[in-house]
PDB file of C-alpha atoms in Angstrom:
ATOM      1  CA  UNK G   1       0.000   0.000   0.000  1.00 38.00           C
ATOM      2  CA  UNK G   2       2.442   2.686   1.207  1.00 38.00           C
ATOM      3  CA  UNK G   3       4.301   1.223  -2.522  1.00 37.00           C
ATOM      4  CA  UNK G   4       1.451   2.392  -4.157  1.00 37.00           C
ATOM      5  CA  UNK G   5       1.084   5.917  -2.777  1.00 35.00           C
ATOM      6  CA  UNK G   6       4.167   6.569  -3.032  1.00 32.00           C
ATOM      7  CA  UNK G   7       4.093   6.581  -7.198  1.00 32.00           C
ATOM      8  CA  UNK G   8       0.631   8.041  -7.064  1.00 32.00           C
ATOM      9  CA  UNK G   9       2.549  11.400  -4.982  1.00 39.00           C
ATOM     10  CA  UNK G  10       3.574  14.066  -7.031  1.00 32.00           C
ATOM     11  CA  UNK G  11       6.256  16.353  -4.553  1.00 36.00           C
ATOM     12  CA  UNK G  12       4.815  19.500  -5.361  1.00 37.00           C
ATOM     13  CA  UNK G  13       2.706  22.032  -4.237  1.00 39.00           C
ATOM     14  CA  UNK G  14      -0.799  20.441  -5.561  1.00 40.00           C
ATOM     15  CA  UNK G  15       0.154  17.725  -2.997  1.00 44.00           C
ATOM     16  CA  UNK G  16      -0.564  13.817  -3.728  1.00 47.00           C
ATOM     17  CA  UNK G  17      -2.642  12.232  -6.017  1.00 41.00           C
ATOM     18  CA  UNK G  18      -5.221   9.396  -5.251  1.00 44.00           C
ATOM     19  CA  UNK G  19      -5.879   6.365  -6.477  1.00 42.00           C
ATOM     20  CA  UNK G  20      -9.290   7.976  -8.200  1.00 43.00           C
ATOM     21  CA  UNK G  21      -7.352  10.990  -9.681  1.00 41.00           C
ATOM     22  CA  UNK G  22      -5.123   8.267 -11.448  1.00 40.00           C
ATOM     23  CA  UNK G  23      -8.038   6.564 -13.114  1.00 41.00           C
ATOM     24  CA  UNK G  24      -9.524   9.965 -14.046  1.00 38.00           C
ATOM     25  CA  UNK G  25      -6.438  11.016 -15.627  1.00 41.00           C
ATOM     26  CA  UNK G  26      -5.917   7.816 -17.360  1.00 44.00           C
ATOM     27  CA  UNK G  27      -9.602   7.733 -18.975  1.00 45.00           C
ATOM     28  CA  UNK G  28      -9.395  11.093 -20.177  1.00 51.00           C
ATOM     29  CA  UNK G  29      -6.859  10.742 -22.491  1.00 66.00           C
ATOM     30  CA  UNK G  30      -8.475   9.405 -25.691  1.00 70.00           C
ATOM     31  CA  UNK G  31     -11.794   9.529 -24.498  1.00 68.00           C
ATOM     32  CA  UNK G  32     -14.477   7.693 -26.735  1.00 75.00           C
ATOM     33  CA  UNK G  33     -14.466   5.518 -29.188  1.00 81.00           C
ATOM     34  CA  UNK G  34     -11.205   5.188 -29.552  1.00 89.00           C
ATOM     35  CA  UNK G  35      -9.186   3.268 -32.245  1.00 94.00           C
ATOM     36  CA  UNK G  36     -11.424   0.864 -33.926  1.00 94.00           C
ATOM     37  CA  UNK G  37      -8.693  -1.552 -34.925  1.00 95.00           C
ATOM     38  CA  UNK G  38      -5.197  -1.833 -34.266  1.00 96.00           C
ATOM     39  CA  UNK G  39      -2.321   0.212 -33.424  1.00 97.00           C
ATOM     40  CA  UNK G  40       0.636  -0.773 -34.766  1.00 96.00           C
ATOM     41  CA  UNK G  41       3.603   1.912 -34.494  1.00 97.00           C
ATOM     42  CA  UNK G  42       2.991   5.212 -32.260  1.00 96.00           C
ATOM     43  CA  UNK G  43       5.652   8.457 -32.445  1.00 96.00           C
ATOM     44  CA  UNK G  44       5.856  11.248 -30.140  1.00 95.00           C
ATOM     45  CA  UNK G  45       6.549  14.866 -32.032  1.00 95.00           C
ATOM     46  CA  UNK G  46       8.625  17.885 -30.549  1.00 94.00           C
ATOM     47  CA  UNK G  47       5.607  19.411 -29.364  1.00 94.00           C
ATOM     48  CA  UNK G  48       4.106  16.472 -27.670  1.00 94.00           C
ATOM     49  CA  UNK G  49       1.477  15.520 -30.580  1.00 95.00           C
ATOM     50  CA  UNK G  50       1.041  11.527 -31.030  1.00 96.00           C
ATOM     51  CA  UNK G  51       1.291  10.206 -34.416  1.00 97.00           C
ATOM     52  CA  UNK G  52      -0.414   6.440 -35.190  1.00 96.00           C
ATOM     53  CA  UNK G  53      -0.286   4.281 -37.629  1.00 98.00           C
ATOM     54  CA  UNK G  54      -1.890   0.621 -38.164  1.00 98.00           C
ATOM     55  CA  UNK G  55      -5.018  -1.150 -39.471  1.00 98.00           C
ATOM     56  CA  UNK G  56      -8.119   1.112 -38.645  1.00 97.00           C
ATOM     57  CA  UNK G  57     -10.633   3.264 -40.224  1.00 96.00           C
ATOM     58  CA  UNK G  58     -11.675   5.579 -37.422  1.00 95.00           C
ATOM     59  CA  UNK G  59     -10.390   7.396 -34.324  1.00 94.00           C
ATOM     60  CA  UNK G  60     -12.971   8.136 -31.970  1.00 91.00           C
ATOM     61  CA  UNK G  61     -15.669   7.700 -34.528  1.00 92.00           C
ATOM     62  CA  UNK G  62     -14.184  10.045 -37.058  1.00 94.00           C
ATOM     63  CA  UNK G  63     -12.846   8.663 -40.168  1.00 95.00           C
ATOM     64  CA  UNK G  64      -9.027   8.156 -40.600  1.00 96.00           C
ATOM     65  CA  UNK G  65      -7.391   5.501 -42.662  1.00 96.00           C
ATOM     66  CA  UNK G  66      -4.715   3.814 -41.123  1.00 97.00           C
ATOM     67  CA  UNK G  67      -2.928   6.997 -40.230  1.00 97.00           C
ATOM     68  CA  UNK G  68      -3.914   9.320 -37.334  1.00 96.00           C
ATOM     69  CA  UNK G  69      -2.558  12.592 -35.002  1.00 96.00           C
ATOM     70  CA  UNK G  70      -3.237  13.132 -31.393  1.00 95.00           C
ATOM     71  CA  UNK G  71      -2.776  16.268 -29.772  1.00 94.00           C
ATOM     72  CA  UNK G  72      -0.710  16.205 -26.392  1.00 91.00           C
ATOM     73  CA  UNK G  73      -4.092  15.507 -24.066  1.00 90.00           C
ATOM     74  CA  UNK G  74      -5.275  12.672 -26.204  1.00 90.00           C
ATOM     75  CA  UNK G  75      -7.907  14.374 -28.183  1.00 92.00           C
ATOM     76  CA  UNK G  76      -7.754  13.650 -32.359  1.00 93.00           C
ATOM     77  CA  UNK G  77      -6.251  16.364 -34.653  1.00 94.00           C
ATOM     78  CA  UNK G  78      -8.924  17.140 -36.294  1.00 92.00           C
ATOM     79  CA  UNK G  79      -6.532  18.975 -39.321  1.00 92.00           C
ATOM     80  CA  UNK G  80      -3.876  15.894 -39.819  1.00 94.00           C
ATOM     81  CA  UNK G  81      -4.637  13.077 -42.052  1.00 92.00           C
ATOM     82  CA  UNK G  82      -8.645  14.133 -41.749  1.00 91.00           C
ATOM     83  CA  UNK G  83     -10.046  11.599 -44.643  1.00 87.00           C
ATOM     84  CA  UNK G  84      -9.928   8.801 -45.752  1.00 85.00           C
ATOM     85  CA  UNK G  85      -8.142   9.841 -48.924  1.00 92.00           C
ATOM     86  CA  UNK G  86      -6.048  11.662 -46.129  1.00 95.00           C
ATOM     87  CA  UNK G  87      -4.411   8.757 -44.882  1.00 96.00           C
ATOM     88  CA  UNK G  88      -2.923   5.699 -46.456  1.00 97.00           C
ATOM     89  CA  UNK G  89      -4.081   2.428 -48.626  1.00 96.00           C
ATOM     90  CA  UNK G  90      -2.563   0.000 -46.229  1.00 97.00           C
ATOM     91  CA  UNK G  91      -1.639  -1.148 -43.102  1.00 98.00           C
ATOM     92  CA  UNK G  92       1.506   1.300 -41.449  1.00 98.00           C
ATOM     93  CA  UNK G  93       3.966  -1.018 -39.729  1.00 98.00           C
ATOM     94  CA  UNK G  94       6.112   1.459 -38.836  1.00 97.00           C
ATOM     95  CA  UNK G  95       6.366   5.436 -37.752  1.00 98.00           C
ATOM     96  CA  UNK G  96       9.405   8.139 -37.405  1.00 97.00           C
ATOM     97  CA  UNK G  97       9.523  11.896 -36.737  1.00 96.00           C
ATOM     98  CA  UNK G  98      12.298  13.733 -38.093  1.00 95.00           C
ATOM     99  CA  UNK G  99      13.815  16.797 -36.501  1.00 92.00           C
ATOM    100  CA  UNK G 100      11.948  19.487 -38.608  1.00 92.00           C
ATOM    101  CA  UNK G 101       8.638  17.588 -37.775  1.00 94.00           C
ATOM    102  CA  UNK G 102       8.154  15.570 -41.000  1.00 95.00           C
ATOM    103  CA  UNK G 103       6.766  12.013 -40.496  1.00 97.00           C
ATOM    104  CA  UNK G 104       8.049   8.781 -42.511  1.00 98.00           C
ATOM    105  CA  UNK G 105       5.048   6.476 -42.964  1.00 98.00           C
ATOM    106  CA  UNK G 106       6.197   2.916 -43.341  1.00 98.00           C
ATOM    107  CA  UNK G 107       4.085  -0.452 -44.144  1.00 98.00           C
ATOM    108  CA  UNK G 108       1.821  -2.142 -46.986  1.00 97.00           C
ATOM    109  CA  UNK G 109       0.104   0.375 -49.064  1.00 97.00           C
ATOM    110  CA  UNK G 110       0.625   2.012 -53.013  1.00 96.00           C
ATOM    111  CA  UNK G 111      -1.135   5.400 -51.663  1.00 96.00           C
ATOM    112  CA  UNK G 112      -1.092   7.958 -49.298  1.00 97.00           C
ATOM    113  CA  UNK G 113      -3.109  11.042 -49.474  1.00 95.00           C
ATOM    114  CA  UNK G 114      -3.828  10.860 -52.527  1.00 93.00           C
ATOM    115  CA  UNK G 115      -0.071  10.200 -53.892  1.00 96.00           C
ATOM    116  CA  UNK G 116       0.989   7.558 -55.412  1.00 96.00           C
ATOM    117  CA  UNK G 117       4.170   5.490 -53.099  1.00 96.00           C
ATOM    118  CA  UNK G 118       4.274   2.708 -52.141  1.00 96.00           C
ATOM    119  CA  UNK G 119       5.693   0.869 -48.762  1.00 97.00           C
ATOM    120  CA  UNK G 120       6.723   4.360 -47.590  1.00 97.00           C
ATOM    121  CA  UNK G 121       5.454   8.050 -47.345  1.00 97.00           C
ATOM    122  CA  UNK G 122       6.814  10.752 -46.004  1.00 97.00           C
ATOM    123  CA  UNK G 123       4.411  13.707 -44.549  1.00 97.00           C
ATOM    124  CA  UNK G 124       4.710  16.920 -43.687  1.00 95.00           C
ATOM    125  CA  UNK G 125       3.971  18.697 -40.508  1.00 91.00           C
ATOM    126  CA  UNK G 126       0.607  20.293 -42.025  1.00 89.00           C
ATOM    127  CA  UNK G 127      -0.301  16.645 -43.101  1.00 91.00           C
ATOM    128  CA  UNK G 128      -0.006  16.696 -46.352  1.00 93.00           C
ATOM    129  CA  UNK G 129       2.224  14.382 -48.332  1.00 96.00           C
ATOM    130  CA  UNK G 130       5.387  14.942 -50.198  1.00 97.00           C
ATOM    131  CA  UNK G 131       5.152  14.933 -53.245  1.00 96.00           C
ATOM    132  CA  UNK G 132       8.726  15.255 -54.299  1.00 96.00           C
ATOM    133  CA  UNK G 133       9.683  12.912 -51.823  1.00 97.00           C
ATOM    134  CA  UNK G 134       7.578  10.614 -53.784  1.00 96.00           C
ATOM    135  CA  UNK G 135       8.697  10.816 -57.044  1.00 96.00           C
ATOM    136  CA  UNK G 136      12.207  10.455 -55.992  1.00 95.00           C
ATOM    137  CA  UNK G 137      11.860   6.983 -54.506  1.00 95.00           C
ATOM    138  CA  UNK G 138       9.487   5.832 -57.711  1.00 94.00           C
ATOM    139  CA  UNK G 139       8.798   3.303 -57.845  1.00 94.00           C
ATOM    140  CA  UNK G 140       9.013   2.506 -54.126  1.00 93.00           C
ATOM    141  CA  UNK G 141       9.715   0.016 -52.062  1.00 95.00           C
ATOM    142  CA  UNK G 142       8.274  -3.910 -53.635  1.00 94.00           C
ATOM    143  CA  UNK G 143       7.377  -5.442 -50.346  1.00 94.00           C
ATOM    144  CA  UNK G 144       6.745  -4.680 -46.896  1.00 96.00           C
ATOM    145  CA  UNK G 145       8.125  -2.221 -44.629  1.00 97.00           C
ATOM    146  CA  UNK G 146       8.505  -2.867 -40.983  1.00 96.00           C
ATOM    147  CA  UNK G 147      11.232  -0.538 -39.364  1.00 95.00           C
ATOM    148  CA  UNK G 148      11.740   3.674 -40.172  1.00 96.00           C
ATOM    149  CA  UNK G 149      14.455   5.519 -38.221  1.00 94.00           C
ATOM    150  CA  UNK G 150      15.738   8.603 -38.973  1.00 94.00           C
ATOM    151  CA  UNK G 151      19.536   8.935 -38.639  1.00 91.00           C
ATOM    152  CA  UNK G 152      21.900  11.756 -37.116  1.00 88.00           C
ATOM    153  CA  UNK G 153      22.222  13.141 -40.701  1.00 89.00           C
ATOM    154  CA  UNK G 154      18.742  13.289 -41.808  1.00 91.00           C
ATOM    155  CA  UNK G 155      19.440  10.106 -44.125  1.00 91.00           C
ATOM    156  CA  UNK G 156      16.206   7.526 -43.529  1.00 93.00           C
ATOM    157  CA  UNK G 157      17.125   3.705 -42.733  1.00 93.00           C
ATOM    158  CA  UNK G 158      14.701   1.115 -43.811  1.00 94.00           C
ATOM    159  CA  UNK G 159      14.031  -2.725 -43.030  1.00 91.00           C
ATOM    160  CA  UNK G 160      11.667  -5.041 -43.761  1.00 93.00           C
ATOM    161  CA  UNK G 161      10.463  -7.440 -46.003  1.00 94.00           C
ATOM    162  CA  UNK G 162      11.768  -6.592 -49.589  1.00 93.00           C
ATOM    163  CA  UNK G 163      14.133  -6.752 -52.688  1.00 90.00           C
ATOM    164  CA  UNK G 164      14.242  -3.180 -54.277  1.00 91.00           C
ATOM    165  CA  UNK G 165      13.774   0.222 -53.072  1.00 92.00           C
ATOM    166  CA  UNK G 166      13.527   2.756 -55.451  1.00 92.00           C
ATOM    167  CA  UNK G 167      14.147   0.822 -58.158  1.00 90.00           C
ATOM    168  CA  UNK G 168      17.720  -0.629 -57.092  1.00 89.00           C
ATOM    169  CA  UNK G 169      18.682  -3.760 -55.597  1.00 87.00           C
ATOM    170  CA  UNK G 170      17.940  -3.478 -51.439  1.00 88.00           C
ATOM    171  CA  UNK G 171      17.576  -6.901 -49.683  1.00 86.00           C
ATOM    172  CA  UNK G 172      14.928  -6.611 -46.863  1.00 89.00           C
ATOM    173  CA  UNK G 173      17.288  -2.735 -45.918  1.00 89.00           C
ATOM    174  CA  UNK G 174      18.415   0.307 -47.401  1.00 89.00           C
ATOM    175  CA  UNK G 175      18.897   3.867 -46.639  1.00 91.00           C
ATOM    176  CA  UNK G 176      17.272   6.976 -48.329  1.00 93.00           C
ATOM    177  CA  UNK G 177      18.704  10.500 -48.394  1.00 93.00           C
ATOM    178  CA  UNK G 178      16.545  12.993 -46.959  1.00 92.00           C
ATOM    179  CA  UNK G 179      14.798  14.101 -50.846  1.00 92.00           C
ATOM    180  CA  UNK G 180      14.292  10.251 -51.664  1.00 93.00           C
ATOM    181  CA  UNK G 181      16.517   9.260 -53.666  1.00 93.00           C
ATOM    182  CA  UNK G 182      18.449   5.789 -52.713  1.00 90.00           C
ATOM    183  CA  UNK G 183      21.566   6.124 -50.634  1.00 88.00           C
ATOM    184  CA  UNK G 184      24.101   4.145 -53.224  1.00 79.00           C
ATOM    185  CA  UNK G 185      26.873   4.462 -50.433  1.00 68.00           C
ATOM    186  CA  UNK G 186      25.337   0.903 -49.120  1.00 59.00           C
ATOM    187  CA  UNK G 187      25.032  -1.257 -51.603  1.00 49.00           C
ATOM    188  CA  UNK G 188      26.530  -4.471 -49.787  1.00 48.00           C
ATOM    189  CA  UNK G 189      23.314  -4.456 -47.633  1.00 50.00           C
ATOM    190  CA  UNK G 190      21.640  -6.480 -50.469  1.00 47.00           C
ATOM    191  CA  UNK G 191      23.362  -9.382 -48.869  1.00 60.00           C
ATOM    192  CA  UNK G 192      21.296  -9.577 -45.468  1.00 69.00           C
ATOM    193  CA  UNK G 193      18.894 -12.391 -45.791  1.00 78.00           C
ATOM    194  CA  UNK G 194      15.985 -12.348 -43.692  1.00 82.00           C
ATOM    195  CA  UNK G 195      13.504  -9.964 -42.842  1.00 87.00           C
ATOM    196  CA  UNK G 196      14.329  -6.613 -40.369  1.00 89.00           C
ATOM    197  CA  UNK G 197      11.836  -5.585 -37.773  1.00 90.00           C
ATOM    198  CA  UNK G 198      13.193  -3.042 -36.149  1.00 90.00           C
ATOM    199  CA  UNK G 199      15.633  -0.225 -36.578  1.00 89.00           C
ATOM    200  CA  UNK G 200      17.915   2.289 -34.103  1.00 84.00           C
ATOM    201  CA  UNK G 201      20.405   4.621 -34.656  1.00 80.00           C
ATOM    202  CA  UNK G 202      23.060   4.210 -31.838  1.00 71.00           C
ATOM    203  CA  UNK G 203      25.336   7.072 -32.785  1.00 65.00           C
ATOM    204  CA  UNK G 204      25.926   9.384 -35.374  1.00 65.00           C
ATOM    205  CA  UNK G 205      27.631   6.972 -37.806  1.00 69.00           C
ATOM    206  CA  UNK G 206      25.738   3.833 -36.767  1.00 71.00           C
ATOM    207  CA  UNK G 207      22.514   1.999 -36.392  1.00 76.00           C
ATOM    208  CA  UNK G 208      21.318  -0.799 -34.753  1.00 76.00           C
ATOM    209  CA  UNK G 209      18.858  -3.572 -37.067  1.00 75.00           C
ATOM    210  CA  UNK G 210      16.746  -5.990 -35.470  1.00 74.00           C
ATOM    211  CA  UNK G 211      14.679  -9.089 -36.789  1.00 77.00           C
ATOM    212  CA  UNK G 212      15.485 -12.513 -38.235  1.00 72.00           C
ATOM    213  CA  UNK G 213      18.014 -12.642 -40.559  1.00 72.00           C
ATOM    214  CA  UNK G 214      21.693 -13.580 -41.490  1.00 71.00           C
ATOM    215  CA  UNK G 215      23.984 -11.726 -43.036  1.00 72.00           C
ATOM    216  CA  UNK G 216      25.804 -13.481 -45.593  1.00 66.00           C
ATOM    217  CA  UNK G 217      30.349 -14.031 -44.847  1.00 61.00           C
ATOM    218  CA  UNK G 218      29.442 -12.244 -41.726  1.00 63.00           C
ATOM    219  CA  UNK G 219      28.768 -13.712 -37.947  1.00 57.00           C
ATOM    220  CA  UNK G 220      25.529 -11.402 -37.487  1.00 58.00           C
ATOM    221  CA  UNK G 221      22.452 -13.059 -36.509  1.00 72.00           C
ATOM    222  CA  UNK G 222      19.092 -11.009 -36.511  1.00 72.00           C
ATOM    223  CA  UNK G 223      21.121  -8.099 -34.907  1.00 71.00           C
ATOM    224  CA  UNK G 224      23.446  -6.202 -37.098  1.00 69.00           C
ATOM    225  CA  UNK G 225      24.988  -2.682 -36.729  1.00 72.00           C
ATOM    226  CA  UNK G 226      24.256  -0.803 -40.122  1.00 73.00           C
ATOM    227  CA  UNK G 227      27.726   2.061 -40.703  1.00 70.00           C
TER     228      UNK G 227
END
C-alpha cells in the first residue's frame, strides 16, 4: 500500500494524487471511441502531438485511414490526415519523426493522401504528403516495410520485407537521403537475408537492425549494426 502511494505522490505544491485521480487522468486521455482496430507503431513529435499508424478506419468515430494525429491531451487532430483519402491504402507497420517535424510512414500500401508510393510516405507537418519525396523513390519500395528511423544526418534507414527500393537492388534494408533518392553508399546491404523488424540509430555513424536474418560471410544473426 504505502508502494502504491508513493508513485501516485507528485512532490509538489498540488500535494498527492489518489488512487481515483489516477483513473480519471488515465480515462481522459483518448476519451471515446477510440481506435477501432489496431495500433501498430505510435511516435511522439517535438511538441508532444502523437502520431499512429496501423489497421483502422476511425479514431474516436471520425474517419481516418490507417494513419492518425493526437494532440498532447489525447484528443484527435482534427486537421492531420482528416479523410480517408487523407491517410494511407494500407496497413503502417512502422512510424518516425524527423527533426523538422516531418513524419516517414512505413508499411503495406501504393497510396497515401492521394499520392501515389508505395511501402513508404513521407508527410509533412501540415499533413499533407510529399510529393517530391515521392517521385524520388518511384517506384518505391516492392514489399513490406517494418522498421523507419531517422539517422543523425537526416538520411532515412529502412528494413523489412523486400528486394528493391527505389528501383535498385535493397535486400529486406536500405537507406534513403533525406529528398528520396536511394543512398548508393550501401550497396553491400543487399546481402542480409531475412527480414528486419526493427531499426535504431546508436550514434551518429551507426545503427542498430533488429529481426530474423543472417547476413551473408558475416557472424551477425538477426542483430546487425548498419555504418
Amino acid at each position: 500500500m504505502k508502494i502504491r502511494l508513493f508513485l501516485l505522490c507528485l512532490l509538489s505544491v498540488t500535494g498527492c494524487l489518489t488512487a481515483e485521480d489516477a483513473v480519471v487522468s488515465k480515462s481522459a486521455f483518448l476519451n471515446g471511441e477510440g481506435v477501432n482496430g489496431e495500433v501498430a507503431a505510435v511516435a511522439v513529435q517535438a511538441d508532444g502531438k502523437i502520431v499512429l499508424g496501423g489497421t483502422f478506419s476511425a479514431v474516436n468515430g471520425v474517419p481516418r485511414s490507417n494513419l492518425a494525429r493526437l494532440n498532447s491531451d489525447g484528443t484527435l487532430d482534427t486537421e492531420f490526415a482528416n479523410s480517408p483519402v487523407a491517410g494511407v491504402s494500407g496497413p503502417v507497420h512502422a512510424l518516425a519523426v524527423a527533426e523538422d517535424g516531418s513524419i516517414y510512414v512505413g508499411g503495406t500500401f501504393n497510396q497515401a493522401g492521394g499520392v501515389a508510393t508505395t511501402g513508404l510516405a513521407r508527410y509533412l507537418p501540415d499533413g499533407s504528403v510529399d510529393r517530391d519525396f515521392a517521385a524520388k523513390l518511384e517506384p518505391g519500395i516492392n514489399g513490406t516495410v517494418f522498421a523507419v528511423a531517422v539517422e543523425a544526418d537526416g538520411k532515412i534507414l529502412v528494413g523489412g520485407n523486400f528486394a528493391t527500393l527505389a528501383g535498385q537492388p535493397r535486400k529486406n534494408i536500405g537507406r534513403i537521403n533525406p529528398d528520396g533518392s536511394p543512398d548508393t553508399a550501401i550497396p553491400a546491404l543487399g546481402e542480409l537475408n531475412g527480414k528486419v523488424n526493427a531499426l535504431t540509430p546508436m550514434s551518429a555513424k551507426a545503427s542498430l537492425a533488429g529481426g530474423s536474418f543472417r547476413v551473408t560471410n558475416q557472424e551477425a544473426q538477426s542483430l546487425f549494426r548498419v555504418d
